[in-house]
mmCIF file of C-alpha atoms in Angstrom:
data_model
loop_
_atom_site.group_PDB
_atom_site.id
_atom_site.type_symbol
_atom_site.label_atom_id
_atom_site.label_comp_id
_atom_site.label_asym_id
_atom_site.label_seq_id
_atom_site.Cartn_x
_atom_site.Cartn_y
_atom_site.Cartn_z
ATOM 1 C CA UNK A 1 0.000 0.000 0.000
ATOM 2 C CA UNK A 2 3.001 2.365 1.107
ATOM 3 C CA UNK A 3 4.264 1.712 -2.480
ATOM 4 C CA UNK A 4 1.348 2.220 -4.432
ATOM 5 C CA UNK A 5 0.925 5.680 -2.275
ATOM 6 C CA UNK A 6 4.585 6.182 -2.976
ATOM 7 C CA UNK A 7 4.236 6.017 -6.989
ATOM 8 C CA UNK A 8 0.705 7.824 -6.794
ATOM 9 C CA UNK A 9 2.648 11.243 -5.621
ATOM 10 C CA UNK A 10 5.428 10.941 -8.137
ATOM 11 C CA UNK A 11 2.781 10.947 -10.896
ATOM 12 C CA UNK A 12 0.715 13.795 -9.699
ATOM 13 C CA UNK A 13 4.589 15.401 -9.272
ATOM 14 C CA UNK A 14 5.453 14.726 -12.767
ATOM 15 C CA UNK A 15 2.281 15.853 -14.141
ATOM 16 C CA UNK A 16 2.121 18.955 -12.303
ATOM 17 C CA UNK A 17 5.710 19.677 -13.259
ATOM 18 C CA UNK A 18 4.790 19.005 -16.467
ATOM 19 C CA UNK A 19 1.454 21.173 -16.609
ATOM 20 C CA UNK A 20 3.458 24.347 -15.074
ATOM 21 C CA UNK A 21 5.779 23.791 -17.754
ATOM 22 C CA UNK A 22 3.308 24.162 -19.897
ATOM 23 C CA UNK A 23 2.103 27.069 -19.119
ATOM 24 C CA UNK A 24 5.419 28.816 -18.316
ATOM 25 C CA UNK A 25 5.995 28.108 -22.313
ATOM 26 C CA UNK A 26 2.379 29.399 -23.496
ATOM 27 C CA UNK A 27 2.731 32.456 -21.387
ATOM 28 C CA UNK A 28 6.292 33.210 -22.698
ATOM 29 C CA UNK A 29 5.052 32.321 -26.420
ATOM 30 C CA UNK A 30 6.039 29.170 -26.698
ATOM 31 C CA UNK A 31 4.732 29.088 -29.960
ATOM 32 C CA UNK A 32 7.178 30.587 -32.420
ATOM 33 C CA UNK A 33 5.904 32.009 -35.850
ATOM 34 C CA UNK A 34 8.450 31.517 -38.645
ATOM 35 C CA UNK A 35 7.996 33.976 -40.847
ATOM 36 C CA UNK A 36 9.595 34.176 -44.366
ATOM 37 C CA UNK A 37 10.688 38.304 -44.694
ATOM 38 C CA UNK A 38 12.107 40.208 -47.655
ATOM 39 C CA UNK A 39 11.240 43.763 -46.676
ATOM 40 C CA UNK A 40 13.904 44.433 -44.074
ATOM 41 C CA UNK A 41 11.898 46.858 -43.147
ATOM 42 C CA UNK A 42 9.484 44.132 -41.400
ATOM 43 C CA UNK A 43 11.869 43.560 -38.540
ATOM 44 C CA UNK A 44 11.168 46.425 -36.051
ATOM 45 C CA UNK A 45 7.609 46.235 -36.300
ATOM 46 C CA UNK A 46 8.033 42.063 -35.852
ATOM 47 C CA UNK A 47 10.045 43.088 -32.821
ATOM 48 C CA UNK A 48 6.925 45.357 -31.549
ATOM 49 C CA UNK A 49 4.478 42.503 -32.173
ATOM 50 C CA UNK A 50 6.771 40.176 -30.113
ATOM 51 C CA UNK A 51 7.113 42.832 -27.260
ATOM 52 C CA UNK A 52 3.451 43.165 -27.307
ATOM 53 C CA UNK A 53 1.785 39.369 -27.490
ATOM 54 C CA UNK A 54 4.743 37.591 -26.289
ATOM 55 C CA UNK A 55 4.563 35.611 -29.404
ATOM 56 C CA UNK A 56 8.067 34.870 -31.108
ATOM 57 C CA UNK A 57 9.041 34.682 -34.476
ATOM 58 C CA UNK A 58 11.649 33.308 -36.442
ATOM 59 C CA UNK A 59 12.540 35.326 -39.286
ATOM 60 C CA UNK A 60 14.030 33.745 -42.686
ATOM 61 C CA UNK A 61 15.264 36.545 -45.136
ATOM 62 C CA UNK A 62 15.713 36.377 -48.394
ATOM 63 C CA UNK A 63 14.958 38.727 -51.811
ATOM 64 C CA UNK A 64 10.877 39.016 -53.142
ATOM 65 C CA UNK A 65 11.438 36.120 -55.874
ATOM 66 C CA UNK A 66 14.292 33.791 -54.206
ATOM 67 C CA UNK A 67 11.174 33.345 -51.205
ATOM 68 C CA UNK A 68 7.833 33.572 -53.264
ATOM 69 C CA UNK A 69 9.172 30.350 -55.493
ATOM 70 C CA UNK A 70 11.059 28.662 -52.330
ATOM 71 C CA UNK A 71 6.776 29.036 -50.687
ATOM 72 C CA UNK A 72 5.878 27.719 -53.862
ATOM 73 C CA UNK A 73 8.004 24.593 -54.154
ATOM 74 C CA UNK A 74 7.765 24.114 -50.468
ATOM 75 C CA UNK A 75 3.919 23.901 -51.353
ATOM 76 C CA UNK A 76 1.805 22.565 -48.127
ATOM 77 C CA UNK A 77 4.704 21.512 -46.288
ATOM 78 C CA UNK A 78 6.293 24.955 -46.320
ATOM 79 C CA UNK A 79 7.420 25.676 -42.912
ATOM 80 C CA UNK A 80 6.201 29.299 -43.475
ATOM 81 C CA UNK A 81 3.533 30.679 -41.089
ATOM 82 C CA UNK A 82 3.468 34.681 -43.037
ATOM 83 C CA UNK A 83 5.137 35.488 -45.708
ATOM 84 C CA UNK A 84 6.325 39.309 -46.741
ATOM 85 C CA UNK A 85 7.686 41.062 -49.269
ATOM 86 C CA UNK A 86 9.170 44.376 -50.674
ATOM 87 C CA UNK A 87 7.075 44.917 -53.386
ATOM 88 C CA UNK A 88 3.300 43.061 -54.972
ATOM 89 C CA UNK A 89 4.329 40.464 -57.432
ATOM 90 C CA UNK A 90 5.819 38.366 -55.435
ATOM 91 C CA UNK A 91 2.879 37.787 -53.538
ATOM 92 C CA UNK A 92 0.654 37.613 -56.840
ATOM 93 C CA UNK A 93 3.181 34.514 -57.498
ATOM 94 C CA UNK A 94 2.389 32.679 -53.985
ATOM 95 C CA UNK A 95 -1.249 33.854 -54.707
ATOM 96 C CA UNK A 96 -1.455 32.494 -57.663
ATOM 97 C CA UNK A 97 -0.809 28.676 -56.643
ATOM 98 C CA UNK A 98 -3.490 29.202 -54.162
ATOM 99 C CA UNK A 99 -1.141 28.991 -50.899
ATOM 100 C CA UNK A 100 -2.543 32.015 -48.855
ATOM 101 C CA UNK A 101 -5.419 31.948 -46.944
ATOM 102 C CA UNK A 102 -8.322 34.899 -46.560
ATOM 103 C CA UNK A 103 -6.648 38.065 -44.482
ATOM 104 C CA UNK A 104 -9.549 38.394 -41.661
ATOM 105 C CA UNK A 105 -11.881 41.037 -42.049
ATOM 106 C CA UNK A 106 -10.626 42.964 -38.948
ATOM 107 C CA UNK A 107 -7.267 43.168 -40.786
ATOM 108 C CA UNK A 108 -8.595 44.452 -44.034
ATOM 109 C CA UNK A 109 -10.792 47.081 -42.407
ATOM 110 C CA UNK A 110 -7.741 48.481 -41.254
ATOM 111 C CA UNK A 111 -5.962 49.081 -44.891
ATOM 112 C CA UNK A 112 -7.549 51.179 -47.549
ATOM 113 C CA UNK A 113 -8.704 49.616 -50.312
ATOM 114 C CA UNK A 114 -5.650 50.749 -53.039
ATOM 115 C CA UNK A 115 -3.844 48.875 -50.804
ATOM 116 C CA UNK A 116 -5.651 45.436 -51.085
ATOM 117 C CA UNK A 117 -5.371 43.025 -53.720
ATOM 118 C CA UNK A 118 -8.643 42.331 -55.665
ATOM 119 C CA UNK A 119 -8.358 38.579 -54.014
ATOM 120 C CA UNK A 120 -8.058 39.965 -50.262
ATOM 121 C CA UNK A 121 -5.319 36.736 -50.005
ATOM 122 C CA UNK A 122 -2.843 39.481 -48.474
ATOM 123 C CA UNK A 123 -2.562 43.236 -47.987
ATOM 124 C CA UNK A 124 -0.354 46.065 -48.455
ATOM 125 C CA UNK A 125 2.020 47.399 -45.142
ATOM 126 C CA UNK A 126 4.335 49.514 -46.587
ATOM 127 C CA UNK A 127 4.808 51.582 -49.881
ATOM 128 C CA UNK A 128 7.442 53.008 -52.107
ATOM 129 C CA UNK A 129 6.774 55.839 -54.814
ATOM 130 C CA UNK A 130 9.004 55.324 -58.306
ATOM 131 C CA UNK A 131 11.009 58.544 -58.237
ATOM 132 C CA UNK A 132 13.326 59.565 -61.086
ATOM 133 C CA UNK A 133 16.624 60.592 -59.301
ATOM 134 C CA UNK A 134 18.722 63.452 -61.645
ATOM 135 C CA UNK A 135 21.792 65.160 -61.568
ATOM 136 C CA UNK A 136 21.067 69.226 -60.486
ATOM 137 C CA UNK A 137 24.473 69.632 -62.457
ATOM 138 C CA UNK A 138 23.872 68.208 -66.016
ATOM 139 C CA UNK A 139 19.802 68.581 -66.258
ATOM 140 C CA UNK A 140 17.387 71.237 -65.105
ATOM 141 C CA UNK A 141 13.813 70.525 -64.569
ATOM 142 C CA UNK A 142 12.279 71.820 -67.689
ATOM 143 C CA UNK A 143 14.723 69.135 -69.353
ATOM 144 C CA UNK A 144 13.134 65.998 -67.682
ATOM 145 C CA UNK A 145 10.693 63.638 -69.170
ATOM 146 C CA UNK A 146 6.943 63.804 -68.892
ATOM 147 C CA UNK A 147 6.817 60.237 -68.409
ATOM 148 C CA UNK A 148 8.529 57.093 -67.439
ATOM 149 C CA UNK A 149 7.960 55.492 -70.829
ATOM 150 C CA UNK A 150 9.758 58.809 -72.628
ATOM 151 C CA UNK A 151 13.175 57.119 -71.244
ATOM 152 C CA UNK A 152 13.079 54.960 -74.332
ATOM 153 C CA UNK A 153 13.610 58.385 -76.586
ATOM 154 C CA UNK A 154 17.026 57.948 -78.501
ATOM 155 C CA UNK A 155 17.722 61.797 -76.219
ATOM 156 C CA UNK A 156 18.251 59.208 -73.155
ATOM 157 C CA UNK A 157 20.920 56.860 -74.854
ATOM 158 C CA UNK A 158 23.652 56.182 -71.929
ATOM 159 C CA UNK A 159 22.290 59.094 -69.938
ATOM 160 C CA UNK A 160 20.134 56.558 -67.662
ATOM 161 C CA UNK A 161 20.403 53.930 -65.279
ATOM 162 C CA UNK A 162 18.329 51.489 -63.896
ATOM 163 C CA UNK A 163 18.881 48.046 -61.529
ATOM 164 C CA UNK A 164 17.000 45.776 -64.184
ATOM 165 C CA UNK A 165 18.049 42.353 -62.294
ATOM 166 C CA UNK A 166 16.121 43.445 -58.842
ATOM 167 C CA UNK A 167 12.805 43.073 -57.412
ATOM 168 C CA UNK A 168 11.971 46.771 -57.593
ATOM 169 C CA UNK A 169 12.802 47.749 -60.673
ATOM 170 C CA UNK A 170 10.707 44.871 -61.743
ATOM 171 C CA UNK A 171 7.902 45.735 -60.075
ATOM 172 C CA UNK A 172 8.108 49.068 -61.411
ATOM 173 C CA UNK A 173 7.970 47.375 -65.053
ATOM 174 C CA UNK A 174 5.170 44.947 -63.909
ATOM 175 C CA UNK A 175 3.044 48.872 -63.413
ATOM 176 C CA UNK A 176 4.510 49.850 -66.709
ATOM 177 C CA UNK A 177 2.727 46.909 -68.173
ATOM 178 C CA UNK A 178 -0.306 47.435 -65.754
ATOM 179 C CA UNK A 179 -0.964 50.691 -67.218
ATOM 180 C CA UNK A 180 0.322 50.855 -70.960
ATOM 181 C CA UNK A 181 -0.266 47.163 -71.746
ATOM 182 C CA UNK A 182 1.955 44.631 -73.487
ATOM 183 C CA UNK A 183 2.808 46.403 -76.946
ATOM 184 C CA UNK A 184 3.928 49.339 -75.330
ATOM 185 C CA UNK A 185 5.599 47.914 -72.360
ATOM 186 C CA UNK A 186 8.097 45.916 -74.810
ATOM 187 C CA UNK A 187 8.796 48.928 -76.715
ATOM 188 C CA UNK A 188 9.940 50.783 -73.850
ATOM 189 C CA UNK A 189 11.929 48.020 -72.481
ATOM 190 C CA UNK A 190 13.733 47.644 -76.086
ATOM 191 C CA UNK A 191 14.568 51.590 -75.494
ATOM 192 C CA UNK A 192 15.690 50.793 -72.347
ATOM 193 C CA UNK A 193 18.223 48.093 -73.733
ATOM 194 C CA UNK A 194 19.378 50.498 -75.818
ATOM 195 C CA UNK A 195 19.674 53.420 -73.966
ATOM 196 C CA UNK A 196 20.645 52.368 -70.110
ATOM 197 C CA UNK A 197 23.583 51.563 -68.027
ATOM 198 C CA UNK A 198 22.684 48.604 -65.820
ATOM 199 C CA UNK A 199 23.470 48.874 -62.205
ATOM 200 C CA UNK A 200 23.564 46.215 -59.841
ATOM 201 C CA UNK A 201 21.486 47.855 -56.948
ATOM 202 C CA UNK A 202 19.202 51.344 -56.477
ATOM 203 C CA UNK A 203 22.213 53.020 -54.148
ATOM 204 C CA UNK A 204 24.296 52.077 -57.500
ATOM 205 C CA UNK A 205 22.041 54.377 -59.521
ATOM 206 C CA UNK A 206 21.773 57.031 -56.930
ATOM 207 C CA UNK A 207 25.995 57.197 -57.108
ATOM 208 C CA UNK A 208 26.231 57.314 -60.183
ATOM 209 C CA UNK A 209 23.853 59.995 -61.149
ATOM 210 C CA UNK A 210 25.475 61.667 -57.798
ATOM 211 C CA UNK A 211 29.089 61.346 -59.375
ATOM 212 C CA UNK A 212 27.736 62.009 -63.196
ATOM 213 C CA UNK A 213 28.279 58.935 -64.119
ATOM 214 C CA UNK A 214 24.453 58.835 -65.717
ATOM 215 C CA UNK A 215 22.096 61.940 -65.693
ATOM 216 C CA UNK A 216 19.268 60.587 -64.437
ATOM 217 C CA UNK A 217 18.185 57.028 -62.989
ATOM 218 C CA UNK A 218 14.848 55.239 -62.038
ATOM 219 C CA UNK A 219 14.896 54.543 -57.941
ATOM 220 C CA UNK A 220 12.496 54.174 -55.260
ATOM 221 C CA UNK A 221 12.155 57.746 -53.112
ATOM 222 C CA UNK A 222 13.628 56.304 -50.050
ATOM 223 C CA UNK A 223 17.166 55.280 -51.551
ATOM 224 C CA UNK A 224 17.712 58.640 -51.795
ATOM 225 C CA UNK A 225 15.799 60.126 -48.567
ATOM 226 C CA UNK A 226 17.585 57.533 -46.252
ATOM 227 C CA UNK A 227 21.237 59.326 -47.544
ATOM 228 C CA UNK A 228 19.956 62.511 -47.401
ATOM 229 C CA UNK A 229 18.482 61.808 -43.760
ATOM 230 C CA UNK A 230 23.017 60.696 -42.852
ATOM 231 C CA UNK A 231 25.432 62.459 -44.818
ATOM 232 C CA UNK A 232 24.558 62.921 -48.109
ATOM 233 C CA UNK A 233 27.432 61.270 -49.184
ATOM 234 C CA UNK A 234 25.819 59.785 -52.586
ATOM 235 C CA UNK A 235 22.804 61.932 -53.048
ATOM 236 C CA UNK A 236 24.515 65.819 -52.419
ATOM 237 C CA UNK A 237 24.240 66.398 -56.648
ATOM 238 C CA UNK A 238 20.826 64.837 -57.255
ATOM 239 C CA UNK A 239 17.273 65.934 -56.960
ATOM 240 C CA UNK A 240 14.438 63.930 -57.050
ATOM 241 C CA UNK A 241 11.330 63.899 -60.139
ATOM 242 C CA UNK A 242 8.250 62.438 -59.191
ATOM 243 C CA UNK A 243 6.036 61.735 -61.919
ATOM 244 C CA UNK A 244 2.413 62.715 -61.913
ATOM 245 C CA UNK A 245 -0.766 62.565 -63.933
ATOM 246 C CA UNK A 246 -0.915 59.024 -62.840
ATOM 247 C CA UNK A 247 1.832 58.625 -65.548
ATOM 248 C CA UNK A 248 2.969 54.645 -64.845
ATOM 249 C CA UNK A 249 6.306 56.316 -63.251
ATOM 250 C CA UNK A 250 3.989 57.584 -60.168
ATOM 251 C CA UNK A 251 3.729 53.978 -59.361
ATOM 252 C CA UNK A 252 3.272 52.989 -55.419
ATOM 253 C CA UNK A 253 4.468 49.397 -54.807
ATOM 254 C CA UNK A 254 3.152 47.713 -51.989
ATOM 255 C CA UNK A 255 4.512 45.267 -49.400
ATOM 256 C CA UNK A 256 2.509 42.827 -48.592
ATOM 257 C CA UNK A 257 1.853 40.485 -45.952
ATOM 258 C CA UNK A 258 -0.515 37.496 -46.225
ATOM 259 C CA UNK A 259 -0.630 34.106 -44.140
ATOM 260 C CA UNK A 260 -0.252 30.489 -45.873
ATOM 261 C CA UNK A 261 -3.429 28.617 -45.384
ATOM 262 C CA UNK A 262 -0.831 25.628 -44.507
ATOM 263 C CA UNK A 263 0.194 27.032 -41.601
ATOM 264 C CA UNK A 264 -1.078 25.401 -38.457
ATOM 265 C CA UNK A 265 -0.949 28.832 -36.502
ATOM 266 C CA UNK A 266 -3.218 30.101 -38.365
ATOM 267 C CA UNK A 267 -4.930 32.614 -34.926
ATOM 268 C CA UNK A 268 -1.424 34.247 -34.627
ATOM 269 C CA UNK A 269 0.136 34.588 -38.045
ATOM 270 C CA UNK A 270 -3.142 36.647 -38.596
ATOM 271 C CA UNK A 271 -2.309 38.499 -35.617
ATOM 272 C CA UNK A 272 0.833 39.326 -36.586
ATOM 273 C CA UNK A 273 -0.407 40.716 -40.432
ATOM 274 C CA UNK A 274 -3.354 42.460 -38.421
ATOM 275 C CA UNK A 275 -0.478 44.079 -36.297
ATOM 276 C CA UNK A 276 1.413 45.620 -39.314
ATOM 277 C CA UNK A 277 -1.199 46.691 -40.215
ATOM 278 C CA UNK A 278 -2.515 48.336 -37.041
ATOM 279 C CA UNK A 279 -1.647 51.775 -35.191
ATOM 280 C CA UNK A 280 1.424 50.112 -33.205
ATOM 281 C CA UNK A 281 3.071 48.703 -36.016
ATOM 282 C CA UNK A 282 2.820 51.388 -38.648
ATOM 283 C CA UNK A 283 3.839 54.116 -36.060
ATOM 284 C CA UNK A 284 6.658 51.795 -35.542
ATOM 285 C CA UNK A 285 7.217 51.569 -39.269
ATOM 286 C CA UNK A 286 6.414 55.869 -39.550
ATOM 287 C CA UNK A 287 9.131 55.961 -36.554
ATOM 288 C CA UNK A 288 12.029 54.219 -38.182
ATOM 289 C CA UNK A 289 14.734 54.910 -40.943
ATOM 290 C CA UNK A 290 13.466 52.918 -43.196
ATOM 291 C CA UNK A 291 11.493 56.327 -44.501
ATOM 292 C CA UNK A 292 8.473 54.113 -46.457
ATOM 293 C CA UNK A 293 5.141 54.769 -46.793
ATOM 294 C CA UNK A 294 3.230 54.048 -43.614
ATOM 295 C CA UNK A 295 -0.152 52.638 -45.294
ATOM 296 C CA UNK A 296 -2.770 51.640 -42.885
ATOM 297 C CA UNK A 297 -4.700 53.072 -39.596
ATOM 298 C CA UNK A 298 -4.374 56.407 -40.415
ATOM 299 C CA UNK A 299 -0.301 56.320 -38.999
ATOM 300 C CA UNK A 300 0.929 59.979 -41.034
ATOM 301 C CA UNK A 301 4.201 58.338 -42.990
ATOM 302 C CA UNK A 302 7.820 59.608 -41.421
ATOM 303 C CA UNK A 303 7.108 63.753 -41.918
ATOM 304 C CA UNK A 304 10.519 63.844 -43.641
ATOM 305 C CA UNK A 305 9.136 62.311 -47.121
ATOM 306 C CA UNK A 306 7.007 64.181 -49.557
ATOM 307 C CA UNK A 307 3.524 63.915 -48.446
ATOM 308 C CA UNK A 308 1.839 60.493 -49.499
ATOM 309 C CA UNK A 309 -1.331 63.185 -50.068
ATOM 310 C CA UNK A 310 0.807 64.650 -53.090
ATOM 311 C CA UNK A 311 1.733 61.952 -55.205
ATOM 312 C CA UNK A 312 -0.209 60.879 -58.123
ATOM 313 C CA UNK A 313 -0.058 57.388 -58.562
ATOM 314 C CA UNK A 314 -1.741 55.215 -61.588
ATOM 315 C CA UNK A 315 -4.863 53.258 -60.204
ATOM 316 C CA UNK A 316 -3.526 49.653 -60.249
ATOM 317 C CA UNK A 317 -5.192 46.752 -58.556
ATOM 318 C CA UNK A 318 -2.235 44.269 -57.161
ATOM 319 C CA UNK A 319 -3.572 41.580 -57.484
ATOM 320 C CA UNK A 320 -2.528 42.188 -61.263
ATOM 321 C CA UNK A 321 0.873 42.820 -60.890
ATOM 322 C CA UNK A 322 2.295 39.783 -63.218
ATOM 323 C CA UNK A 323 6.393 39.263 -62.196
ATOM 324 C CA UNK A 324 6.638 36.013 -64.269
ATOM 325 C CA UNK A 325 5.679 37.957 -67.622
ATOM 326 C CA UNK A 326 7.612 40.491 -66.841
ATOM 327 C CA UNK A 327 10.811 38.744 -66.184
ATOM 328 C CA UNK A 328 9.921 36.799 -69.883
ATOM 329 C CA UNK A 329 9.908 40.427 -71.389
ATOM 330 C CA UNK A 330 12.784 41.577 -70.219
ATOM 331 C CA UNK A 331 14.230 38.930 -71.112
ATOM 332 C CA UNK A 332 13.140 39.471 -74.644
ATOM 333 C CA UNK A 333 14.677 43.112 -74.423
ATOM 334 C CA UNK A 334 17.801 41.291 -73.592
ATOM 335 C CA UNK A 335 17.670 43.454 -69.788
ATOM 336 C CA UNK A 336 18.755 40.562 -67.508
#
């Protein structure tokens, strides 16, 4: 009897050790979201939504398109709870296989609706405006072009630069496309072949229209706000154009966030997209030096950056942002 009392109390020990552990691990967020990231911007607000829920996550980085088609061949076994990215197509690519699952309604009432993808499979976080960065020394303003699609004029030939091989500068094309359609999307990309220097990254543009290298490159606006927010060191020469009359060259890209319907977390990788999207996050995101767009909650973007109010973008739904086609085209126009 003294034996059976004996191993009685060591099981109710063990299991109460066992239960406290528990708990310790769900109060402490045991539960760790992995989260597949190429917007570096992503990783202070993560680190709010951590200090706030106690829920950790594990990010993976990587670029827009080495991710999207790593989700894609990972299929249902991906180990990816949320997936974000820099800029839309990316997402249209995960999309597209049918690997998200719905953004909940409490998230999407907190993101205008330019910002959400006809499908409502993800949503938009963070925006950058196309920009056309210039030398102040070699053109004045008059001497700019009225639209993105003039840089294909034989005036341009070895006076611009662009970062063909990267995400940006593809999504940029993917709005040229959006906007002028196929015809004369390839047209302008054969100008482009003819007339640009290819650069390896955007901060390679911005030098070298900075040093007079080029006179004038296509960039995203905060490449050129972040070194005019230190030193100035590559950005001191340059001005910046922003394109209006919802000319294709206005174009806002969106990050986006969206969840993977195979995640088994589903209840917090929502959470986390709702909380990029909320006040917390984008006034974390507003905060920062990353100088983006804040685009959700009514967070005012970082007051250092032209107002959001005053750029003109081209109405483009994201959900019809097509990366694969464009990558075939410029491909076509020999670009990468």
């Amino acid at each position: 009897m003294q034996r059976f009392r004996t191993a009685v109390a060591v099981a109710v020990s063990v299991l109460t050790a066992v239960s406290v552990s528990a708990c310790a691990g769900s109060a402490s967020g045991g539960d760790v979201l992995t989260l597949y990231s190429a917007q570096p911007a992503a990783k202070a607000m993560v680190d709010g939504f951590t200090q706030e829920t106690g829920i950790k996550v594990d990010i993976r980085s990587g670029s827009d398109s080495e991710l999207a088609n790593q989700i894609v061949q990972e299929g249902d076994a991906s180990p990816a709870d949320v997936f974000v990215t820099e800029n839309s197509p990316a997402m249209n690519l995960v999309q597209s296989k049918g690997l998200f699952a719905r953004v909940d309604d409490l998230t999407l009432s907190q993101v205008p609706e330019r910002f959400v993808p006809g499908n409502r499979e993800w949503v938009g976080f963070a925006a950058r405006s196309t920009v056309l960065v210039y030398n102040t020394k070699a053109l004045a303003p008059d001497q700019l072009p009225g639209s993105i699609v003039d840089l294909a004029q034989p005036r341009w030939k070895d006076k611009i630069g662009i970062a063909a091989a990267g995400a940006d500068f593809q999504a940029i094309v993917s709005a040229v496309l959006a906007v002028e359609g196929e015809a004369v999307t390839q047209q302008w990309l054969d100008g482009l072949k003819a007339n640009a220097k290819i650069y390896r990254t955007n901060n390679a543009v911005l030098t070298a229209v900075n040093a007079g290298e080029i006179q004038a490159g296509v960039i995203y606006h905060y490449y050129w706000y972040k070194d005019r927010a230190q030193a100035g060191a590559i950005s001191a020469n340059t001005e910046l154009k922003f394109f209006s009359g919802k000319d294709a060259g206005a174009f806002v890209s969106t990050s986006g966030a969206g969840v993977l319907k195979s995640s088994a977390k589903q209840a917090q990788a929502q959470q986390l997209v709702r909380y990029l999207t909320g006040r917390n996050g984008q006034q974390i995101l507003a905060d920062s030096n990353a100088l983006e767009y804040t685009v959700a909650s009514g967070v005012p973007a970082n007051p250092k950056l032209k107002p959001f109010t005053e750029l003109d973008p081209p109405a483009v739904d994201l959900a019809t942002l097509n990366g694969p086609m464009v990558v075939s085209m410029m491909q076509k126009a020999g670009l990468i």
